XYZ file of C-alpha atoms in Angstrom:
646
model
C 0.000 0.000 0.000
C 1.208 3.406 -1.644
C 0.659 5.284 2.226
C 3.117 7.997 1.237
C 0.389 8.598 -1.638
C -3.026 7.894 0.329
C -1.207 10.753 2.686
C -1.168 13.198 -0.372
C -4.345 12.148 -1.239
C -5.865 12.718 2.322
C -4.519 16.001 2.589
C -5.803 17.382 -0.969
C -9.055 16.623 0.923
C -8.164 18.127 3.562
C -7.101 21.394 2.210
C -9.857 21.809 -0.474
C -12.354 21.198 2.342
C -10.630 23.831 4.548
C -10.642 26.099 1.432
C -14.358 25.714 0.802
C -14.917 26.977 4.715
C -12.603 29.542 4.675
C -14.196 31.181 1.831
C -17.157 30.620 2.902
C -16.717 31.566 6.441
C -18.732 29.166 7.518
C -18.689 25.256 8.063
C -17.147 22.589 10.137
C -13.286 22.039 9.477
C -12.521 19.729 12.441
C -14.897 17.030 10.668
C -13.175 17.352 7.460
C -9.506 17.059 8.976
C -10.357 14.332 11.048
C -11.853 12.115 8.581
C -9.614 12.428 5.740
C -7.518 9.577 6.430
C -10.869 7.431 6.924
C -12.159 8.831 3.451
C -9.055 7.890 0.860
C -9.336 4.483 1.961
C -12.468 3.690 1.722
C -11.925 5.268 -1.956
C -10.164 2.139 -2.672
C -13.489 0.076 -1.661
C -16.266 2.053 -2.883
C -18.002 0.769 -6.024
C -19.445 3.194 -7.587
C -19.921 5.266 -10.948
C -19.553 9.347 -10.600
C -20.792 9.227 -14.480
C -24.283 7.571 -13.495
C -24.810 8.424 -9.971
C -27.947 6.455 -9.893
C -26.799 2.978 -11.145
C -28.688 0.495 -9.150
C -26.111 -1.514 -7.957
C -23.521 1.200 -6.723
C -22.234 0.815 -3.074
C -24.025 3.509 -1.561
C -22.230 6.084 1.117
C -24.401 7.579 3.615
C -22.531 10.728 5.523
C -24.728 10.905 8.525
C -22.750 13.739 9.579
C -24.268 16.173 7.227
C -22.010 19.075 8.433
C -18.934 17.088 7.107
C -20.421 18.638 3.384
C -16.273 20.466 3.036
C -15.353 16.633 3.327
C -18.144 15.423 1.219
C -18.265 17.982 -1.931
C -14.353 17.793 -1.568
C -14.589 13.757 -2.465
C -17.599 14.100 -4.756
C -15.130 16.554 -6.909
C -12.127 14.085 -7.043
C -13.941 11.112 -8.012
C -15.177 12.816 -10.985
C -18.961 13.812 -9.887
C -20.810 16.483 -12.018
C -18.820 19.279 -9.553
C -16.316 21.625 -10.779
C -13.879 23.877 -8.586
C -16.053 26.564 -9.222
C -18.690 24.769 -7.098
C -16.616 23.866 -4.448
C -15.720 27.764 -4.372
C -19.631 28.556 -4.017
C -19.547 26.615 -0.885
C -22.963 27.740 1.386
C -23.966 30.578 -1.209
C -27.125 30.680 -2.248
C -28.300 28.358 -5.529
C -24.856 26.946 -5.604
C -24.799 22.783 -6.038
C -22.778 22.625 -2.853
C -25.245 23.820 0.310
C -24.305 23.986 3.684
C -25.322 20.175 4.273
C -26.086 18.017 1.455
C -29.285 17.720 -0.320
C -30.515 14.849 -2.230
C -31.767 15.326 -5.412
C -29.721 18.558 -5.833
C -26.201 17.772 -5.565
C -24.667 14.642 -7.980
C -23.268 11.571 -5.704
C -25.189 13.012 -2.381
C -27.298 9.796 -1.620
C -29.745 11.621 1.300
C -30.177 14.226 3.021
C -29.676 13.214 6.484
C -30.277 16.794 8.280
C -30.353 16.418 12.387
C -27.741 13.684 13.632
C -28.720 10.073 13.522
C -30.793 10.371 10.396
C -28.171 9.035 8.461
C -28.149 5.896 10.454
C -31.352 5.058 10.353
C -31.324 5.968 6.412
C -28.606 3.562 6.197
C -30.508 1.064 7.695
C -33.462 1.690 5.410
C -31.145 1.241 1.846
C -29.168 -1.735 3.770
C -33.092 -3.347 3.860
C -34.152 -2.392 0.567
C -31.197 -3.877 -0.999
C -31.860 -7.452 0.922
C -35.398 -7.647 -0.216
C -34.823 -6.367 -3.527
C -31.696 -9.144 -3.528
C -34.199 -11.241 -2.608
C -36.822 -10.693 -5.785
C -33.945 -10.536 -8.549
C -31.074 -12.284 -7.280
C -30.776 -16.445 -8.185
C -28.029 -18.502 -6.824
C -25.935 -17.816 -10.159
C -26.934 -14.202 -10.818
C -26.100 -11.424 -8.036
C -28.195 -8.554 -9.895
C -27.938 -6.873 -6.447
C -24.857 -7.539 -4.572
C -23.305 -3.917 -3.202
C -22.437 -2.676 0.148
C -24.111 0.482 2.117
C -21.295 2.310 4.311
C -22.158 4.934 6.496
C -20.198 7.701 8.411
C -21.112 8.697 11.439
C -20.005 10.477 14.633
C -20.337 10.712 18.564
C -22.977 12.914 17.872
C -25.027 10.643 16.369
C -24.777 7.486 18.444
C -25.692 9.802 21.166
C -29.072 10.432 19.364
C -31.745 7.807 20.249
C -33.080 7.151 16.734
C -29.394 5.251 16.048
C -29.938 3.050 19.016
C -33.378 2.013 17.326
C -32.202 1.953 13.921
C -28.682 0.043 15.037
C -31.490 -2.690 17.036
C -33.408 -3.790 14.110
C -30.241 -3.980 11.533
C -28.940 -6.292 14.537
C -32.131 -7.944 14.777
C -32.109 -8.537 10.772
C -28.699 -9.263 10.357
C -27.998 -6.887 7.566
C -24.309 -8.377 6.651
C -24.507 -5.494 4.021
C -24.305 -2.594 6.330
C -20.712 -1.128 7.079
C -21.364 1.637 9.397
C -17.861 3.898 9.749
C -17.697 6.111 13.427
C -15.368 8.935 13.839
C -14.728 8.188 17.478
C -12.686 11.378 18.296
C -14.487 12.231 21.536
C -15.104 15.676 20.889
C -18.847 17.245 20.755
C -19.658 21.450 20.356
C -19.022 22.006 24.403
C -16.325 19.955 24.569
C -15.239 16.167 25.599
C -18.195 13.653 25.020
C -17.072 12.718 28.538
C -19.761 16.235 29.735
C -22.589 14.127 29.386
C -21.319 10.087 27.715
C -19.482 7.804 28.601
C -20.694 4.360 27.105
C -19.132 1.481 25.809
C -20.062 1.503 22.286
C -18.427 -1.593 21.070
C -20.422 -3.465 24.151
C -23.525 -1.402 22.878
C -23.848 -2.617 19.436
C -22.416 -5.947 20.218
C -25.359 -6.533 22.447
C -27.698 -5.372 19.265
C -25.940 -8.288 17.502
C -23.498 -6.086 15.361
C -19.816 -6.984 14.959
C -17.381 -4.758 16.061
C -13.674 -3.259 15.273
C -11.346 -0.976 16.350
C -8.918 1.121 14.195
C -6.021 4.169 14.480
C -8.139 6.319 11.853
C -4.955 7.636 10.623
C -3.267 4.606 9.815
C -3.982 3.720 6.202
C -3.152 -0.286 6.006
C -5.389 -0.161 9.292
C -8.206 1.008 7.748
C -8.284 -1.251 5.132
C -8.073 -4.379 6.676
C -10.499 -2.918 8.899
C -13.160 -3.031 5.783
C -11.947 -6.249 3.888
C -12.642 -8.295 7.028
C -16.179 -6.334 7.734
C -17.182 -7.274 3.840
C -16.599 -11.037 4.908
C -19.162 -11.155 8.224
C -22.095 -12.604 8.259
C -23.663 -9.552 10.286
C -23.730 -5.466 9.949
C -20.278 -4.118 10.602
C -19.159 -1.135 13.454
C -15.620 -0.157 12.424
C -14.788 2.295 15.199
C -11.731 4.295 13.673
C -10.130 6.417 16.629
C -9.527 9.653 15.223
C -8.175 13.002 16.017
C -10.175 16.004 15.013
C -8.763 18.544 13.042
C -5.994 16.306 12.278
C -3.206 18.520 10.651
C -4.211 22.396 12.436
C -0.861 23.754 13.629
C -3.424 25.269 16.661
C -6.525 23.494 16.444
C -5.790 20.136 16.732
C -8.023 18.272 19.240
C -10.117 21.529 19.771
C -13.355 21.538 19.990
C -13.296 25.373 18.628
C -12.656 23.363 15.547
C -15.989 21.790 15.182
C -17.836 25.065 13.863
C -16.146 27.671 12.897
C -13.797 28.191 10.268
C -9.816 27.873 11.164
C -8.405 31.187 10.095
C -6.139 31.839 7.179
C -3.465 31.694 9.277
C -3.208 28.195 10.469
C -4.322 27.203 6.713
C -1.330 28.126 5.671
C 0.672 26.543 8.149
C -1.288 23.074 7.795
C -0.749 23.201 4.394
C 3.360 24.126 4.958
C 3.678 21.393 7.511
C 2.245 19.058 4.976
C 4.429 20.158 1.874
C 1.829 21.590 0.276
C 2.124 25.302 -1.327
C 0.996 27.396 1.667
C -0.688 30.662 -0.473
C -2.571 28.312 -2.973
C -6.214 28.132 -2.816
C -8.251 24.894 -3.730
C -4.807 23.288 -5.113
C -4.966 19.635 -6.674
C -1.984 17.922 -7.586
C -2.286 16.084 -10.743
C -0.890 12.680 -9.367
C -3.704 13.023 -6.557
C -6.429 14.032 -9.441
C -5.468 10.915 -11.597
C -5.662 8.458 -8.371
C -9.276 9.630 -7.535
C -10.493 9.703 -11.187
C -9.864 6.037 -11.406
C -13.272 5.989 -9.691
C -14.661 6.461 -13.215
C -12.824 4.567 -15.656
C -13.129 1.227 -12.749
C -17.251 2.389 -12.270
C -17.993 2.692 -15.974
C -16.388 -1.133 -16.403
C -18.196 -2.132 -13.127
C -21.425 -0.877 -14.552
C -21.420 -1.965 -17.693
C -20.391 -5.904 -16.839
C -23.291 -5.165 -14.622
C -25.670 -4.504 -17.622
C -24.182 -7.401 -19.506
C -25.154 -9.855 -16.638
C -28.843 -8.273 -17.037
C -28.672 -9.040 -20.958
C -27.228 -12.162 -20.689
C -29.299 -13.787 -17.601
C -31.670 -16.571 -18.611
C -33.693 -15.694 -15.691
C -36.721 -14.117 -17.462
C -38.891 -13.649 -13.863
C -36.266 -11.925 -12.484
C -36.217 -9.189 -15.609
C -39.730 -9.321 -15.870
C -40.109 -7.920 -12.343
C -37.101 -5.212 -12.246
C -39.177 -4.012 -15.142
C -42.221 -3.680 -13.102
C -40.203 -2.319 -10.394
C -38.978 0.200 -12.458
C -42.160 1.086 -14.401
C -45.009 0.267 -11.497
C -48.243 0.111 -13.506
C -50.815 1.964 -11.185
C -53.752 1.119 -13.509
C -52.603 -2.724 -12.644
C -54.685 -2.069 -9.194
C -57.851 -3.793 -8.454
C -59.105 -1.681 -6.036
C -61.409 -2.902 -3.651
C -65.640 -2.061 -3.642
C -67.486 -0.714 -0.568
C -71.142 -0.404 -0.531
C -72.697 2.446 -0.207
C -74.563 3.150 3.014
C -72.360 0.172 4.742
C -70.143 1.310 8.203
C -66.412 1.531 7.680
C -63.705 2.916 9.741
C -60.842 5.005 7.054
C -58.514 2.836 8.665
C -60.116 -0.345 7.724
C -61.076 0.508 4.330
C -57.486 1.567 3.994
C -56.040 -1.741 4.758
C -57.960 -3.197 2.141
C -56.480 -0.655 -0.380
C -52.951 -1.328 0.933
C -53.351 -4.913 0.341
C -54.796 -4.047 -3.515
C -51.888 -2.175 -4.108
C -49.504 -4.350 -2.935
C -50.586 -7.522 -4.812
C -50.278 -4.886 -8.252
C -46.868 -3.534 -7.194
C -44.136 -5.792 -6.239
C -42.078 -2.545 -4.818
C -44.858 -1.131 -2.850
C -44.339 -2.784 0.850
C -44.020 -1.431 4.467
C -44.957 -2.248 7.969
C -46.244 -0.458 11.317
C -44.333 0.460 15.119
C -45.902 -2.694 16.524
C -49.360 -1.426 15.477
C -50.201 -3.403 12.465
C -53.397 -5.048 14.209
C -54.565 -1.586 15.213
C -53.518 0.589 12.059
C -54.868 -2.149 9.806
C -51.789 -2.195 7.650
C -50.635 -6.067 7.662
C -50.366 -7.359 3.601
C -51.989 -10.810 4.174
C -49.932 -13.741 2.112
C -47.501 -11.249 1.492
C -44.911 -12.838 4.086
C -42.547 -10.993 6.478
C -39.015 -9.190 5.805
C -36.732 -10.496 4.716
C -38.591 -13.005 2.844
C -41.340 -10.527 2.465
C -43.282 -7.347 1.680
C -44.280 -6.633 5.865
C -41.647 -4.604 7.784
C -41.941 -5.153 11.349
C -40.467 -2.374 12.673
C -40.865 -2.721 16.474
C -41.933 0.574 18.669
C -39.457 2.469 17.116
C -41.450 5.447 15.166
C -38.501 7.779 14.442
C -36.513 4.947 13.490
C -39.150 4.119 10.977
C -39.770 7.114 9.230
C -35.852 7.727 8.573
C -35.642 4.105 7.585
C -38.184 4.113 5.449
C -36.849 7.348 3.602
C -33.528 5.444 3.363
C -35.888 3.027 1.608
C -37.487 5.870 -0.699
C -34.273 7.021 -1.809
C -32.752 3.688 -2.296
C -34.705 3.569 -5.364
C -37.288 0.835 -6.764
C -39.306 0.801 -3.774
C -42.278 2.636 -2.450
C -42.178 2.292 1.199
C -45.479 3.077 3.627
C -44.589 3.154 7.262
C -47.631 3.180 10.188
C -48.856 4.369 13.831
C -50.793 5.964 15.457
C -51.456 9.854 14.358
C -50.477 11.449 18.127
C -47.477 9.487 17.409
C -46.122 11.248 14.236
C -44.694 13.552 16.833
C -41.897 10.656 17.207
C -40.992 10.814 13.675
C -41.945 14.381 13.002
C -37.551 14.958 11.656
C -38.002 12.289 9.298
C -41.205 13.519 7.930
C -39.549 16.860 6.899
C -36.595 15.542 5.390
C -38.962 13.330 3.110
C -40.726 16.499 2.197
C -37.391 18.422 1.573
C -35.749 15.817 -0.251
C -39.307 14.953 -2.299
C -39.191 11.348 -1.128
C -42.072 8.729 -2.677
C -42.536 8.085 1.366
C -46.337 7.302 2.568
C -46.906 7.675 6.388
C -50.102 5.916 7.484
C -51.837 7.481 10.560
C -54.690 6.377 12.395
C -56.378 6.908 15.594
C -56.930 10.661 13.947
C -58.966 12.866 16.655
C -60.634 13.058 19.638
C -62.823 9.914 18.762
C -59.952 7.612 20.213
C -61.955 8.345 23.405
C -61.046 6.357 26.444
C -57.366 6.280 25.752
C -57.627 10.567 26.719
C -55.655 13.005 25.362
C -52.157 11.721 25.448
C -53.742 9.722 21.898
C -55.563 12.328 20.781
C -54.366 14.563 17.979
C -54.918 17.922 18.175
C -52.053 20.234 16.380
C -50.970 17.387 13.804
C -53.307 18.262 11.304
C -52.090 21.898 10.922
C -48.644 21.032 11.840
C -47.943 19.020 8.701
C -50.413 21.377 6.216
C -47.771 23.738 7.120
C -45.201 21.310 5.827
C -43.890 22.220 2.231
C -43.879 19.391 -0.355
C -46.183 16.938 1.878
C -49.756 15.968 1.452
C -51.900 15.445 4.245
C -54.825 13.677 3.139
C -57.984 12.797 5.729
C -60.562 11.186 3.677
C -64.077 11.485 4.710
C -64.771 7.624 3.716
C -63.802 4.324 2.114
C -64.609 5.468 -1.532
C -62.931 8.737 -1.036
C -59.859 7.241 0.522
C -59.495 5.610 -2.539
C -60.126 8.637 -4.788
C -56.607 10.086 -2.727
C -54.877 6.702 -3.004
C -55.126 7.097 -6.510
C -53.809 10.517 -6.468
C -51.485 10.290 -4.383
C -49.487 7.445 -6.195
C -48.580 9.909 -9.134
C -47.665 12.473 -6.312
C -43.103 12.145 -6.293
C -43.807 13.496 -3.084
C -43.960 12.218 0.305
C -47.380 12.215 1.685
C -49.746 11.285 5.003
C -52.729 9.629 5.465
C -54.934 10.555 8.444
C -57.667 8.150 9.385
C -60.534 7.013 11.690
C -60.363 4.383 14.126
C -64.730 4.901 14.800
C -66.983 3.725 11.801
C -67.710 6.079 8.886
C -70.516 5.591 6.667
C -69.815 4.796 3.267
C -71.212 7.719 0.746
C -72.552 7.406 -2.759
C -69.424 6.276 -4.389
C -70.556 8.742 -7.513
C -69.620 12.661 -6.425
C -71.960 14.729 -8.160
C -70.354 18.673 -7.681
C -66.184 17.908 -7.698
C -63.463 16.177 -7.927
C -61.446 14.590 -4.563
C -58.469 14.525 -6.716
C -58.237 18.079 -6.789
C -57.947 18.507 -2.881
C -61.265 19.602 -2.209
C -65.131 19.843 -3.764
C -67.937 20.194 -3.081
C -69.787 17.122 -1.954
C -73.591 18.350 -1.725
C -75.270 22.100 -3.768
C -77.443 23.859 -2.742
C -79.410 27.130 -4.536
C -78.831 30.570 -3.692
C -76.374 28.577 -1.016
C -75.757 31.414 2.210
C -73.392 29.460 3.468
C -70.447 26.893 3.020
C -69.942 24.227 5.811
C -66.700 22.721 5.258
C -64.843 19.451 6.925
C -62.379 16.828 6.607
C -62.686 13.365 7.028
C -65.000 11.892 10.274
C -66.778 15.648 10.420
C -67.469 15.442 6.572
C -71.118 13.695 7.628
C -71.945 15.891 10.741
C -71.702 18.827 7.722
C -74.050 17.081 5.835
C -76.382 16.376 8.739
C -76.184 19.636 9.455
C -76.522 21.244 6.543
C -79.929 18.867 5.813
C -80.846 20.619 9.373
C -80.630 24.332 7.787
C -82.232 23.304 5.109
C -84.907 22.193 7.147
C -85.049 25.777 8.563
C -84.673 27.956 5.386
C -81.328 28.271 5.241
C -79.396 26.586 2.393
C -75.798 25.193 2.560
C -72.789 24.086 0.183
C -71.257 21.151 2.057
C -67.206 21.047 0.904
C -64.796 17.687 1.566
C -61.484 18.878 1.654
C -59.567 15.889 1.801
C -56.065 17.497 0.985
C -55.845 20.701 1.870
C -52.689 21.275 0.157
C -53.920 20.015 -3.115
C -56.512 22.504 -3.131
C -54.270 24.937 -2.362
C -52.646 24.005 -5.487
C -55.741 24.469 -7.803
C -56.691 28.072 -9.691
C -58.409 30.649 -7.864
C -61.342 30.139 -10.333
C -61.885 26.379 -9.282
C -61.187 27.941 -5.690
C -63.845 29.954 -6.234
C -66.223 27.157 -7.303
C -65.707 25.893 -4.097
C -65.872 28.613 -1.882
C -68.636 30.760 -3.253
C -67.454 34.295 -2.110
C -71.334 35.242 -1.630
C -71.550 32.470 1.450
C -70.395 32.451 4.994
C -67.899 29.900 5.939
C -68.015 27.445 9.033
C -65.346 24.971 8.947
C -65.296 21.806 11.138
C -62.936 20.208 12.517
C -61.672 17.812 15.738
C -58.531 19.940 15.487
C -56.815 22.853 16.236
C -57.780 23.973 13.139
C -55.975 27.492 12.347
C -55.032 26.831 8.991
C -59.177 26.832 8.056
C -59.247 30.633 8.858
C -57.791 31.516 5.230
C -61.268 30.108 4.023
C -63.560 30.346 6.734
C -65.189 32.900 8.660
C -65.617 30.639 11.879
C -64.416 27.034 12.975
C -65.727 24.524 15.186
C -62.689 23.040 16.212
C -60.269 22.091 19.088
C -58.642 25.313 19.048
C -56.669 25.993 22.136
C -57.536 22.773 24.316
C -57.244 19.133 24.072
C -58.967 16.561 24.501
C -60.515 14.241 27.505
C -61.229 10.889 28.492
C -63.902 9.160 27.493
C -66.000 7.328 24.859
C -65.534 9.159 21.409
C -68.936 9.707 20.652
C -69.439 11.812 24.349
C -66.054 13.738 23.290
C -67.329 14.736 20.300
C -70.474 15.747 22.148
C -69.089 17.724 25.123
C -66.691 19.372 22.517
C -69.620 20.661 20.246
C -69.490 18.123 17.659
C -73.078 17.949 16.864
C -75.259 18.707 14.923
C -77.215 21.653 16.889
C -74.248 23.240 17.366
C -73.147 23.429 13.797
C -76.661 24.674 13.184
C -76.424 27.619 15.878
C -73.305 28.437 14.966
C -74.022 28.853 11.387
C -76.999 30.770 12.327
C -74.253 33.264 14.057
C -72.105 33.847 11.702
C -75.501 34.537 9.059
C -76.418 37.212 11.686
């Protein structure tokens, strides 16, 4: 092993990455230092191809430490990723391809975004599952169509997180013998030694959670590398703990935790770069011998590829073909979906497990699983069998876990993952939820149990802020269906949607409405589901509340007074429709009333008044007396309709 070269190599990374802060005056040097050593190595291991970042059998490289982006754009640049120097010199400005932590979908060779520490883990996790069940499908014992590894940096700070000790349990638990996970053990956190508030024994931690474990000098090259040949030969998912130093290199900063944040200072640039032999007053400076060693990465992942694509061409193994096809071109209009009779009694949650199970029988990439709740949230695929072997994830009661695992999933590619719980319980994975709807991942989150009606469990399982908190969410669709045959109208919408949405639904009995909608359209977020002439006012709702509207509007009527009733199953698509159709909907010559067991703000840029949850929660008791004692009736919509007409 060339180490004299892997040191020139490392520090190239170094200095471009301290380059990129500098100029920036902004970022995390002591990450990129520190880690160098780690990264040129595992250069040597990493199959991938910077000229098709999205070849489906690349090794993918998960940097859960998403400030380590100097490190990370510095590497992406060298192997020969669609960055120039010029990007690298935009470091943290604004519309430049290299943000302040990386972004999937935006920057070339960035596999996730992994945001707050620990997602990264758990995202690891997720593609380290999706590859063994896709393995599974297209793999024979002769033809390893899916065969890579996932590796995964990751520091103190995010073992210290609890969504790593979940994520880290069920990888144990599953044995994923594909999952290299890479910690930067070098003890140092923002206020100082981890020693302030940790002091574990990690290696005891994830041997205990059935991982094997290693220890390594993270500066010593041959080290390092036999560190990662032996963890691609175990039978289980690999911790290689590589004791580093961080800011490896500072003439002043070395060890510091000042080095964490803030940028190093010209000054002891120039002096890391002298004590390394490297010209002290030259900015983003790659030596061509350095250059040529990390460009091999695309002349050896263009050959890797293509005998890749030659063992798809040449494999007798029509079944397998025939599904990676289907996998990559899901036919939607494949889905049988299920019938429910009008007039018949159907919770949202139960009519939704029947559509789950339609669309899983159509779509061999379409699987997913619940926090323990599956009996509850209705969400089991019957026949489908059990991970690894099948399409059910049993994640355990591990919610935040879930939702980055199943992004991991998302990303991955091929698959489109559903993860379940209860709706209160979305608070657990509310991190992951916003870094599917930042990085636009195909990610559906089931939630049931959706208001007050959950009765006798009292307000610690009742949701009252959810709702509004994720309508606020950019890029996510909430959608809260008032019945079986609307809940399949958003189903079918939100399939097309390359977003990441929610599904909010009923634990009590809905009834089932006239499966033909006479005024709208669910697809387009919201419509009107009953017309009235010379209409004085609008009583809109969302799911369970959608048939105390009607009731009550059929009460007005009674009384004189007629009433539009509106579903608005997704806000957020309506919000997304012209102001004419708006219009349509909303006739700007009624009053508005909207109802909701929420908190309900977000109703006040249509409506006049709510019935709502606004500013309390809820109690303990059966549903149907909650929804009572909290004016969900029908006399109560009536008078308060009557107040806002004057």
């Amino acid at each position: 092993m060339d180490t004299k070269m892997l040191k020139k190599m490392a520090d190239t990374v170094r200095f471009l990455g301290l380059d990129m802060i500098q100029k920036a005056n902004s970022g995390h040097p002591g990450v990129v230092l520190g880690l160098a050593d780690v990264a040129v190595v595992l250069s040597r291991h990493l199959r991938h191809n910077p000229k098709n970042p999205k070849w489906l059998n690349r090794d993918r490289l998960v940097f859960s430490g998403g400030h380590a982006t100097g490190l990370i754009y510095s590497l992406l640049y060298l192997w020969g990723y669609d960055l120039t120097l010029e990007d690298l010199k935009e470091f943290r400005q604004f519309g430049s391809k290299t943000p302040g932590h990386p972004e999937y979908g935006h920057t070339p060779g960035v596999e996730i975004t992994t945001g707050p520490l620990g997602q990264g883990v758990a995202n690891a996790v997720g593609m380290a599952m999706a590859s063994k069940y896709l393995a599974r499908l297209l793999n024979t014992e002769t033809t390893k169509i899916i065969d890579h590894y996932v590796y995964c940096l990751c520091g103190d700070g995010d073992l210290e997180e609890g969504i790593s000790y979940e994520a880290c349990a069920l990888a144990g638990r599953f044995e994923l013998d594909n999952l290299i996970m890479i910690y930067d053990s070098n003890h140092i956190t923002i206020e100082g030694d981890t020693s302030l508030a940790w002091n574990e024994d990690v290696k005891r931690r994830f041997e205990a959670q059935n991982w094997e474990v290693t220890e390594v000098d993270g500066h010593d090259y041959e080290d390092i590398d036999a560190a990662i040949r032996w963890a691609k030969k175990r039978k289980k998912p690999v911790l290689i703990i590589a004791h580093t130093t961080i800011a490896k290199g500072s003439c002043k900063y070395e060890g510091d935790p000042h080095s964490h944040g803030a940028p190093l200072g010209e000054d002891d640039i120039r002096c890391a770069k002298e004590k390394a032999g490297f010209p002290p007053d030259e900015k983003f400076y790659v030596p061509e011998d350095v250059l040529a060693r990390f460009r091999c990465a695309v002349e050896k992942g263009e050959l890797a590829e293509r005998e890749w694509k030659k063992l798809l061409i040449e494999s007798p193994y029509k079944e397998q073909n025939e599904i990676l096809e289907k996998l990559q071109n899901p036919d939607f209009n494949a889905i049988e979906w299920p019938e429910f009779e009008s007039g018949s009694m159907i919770a949202t949650r139960d009519s939704n497990g029947k559509i789950l199970n339609a669309i899983a029988k159509a779509l061999p990439g379409f699987v997913g699983g619940s926090a323990d709740l599956a009996p509850s949230n209705k969400t089991y695929l019957q026949d489908m069998g059990d991970f690894p072997n099948g399409k059910n994830f049993h994640f355990g009661v591990r919610e935040h876990a879930m939702g980055a695992i199943t992004n991991g999933m998302a990303a991955y590619g091929l698959l489109i993952p559903f993860n379940a719980t209860f709706f209160v319980f979305s608070d657990y994975q509310k991190a992951a939820v916003r870094i599917a709807a930042l990085s636009k991942l195909k990610n559906y989150f089931i939630w049931t149990h959706d208001s007050i009606g959950v009765g006798e469990d009292g307000p610690t399982h009742q949701p009252i802020e959810q709702l509004t908190t994720f309508r606020a969410l950019p890029h996510f669709y909430t959608f809260r269906p008032a019945d079986a045959t609307e809940n399949i109208e958003c189903w079918k919408v939100a399939l097309k949607l390359d977003k990441p949405c929610g599904f909010v639904l009923s634990r009590q009995k809905l009834k089932t409405l006239k499966p033909k909608r006479d005024y709208g359209d669910p697809s387009r977020g919201g419509y009107i589901i009953k017309k009235r002439d010379n209409a004085v006012i609008t009583l809109a709702a969302s799911g369970s509340e959608v048939m105390l509207a009607l009731q009550a509007g059929c009460h007005l009527e009674e009384q004189g007074i007629n009433a539009n009733i509106v579903s608005m199953p997704c806000m957020e698509l309506f919000l997304e429709q012209d102001k004419e159709y708006q219009k349509t909907v909303f006739d700007p010559s009624t009053k508005v009333l909207a109802i909701e067991a929420a908190s309900a703000i977000e109703w006040y840029r249509f409506a006049d008044a709510t019935i709502s949850m606004e500013n309390r929660f809820g109690a303990s008791g059966p549903g149907d007396v909650l929804f009572k004692e909290f004016g969900f009736t029908i006399s109560n919509v009536v008078e308060k309709a009557k107040e806002i007409l004057g």
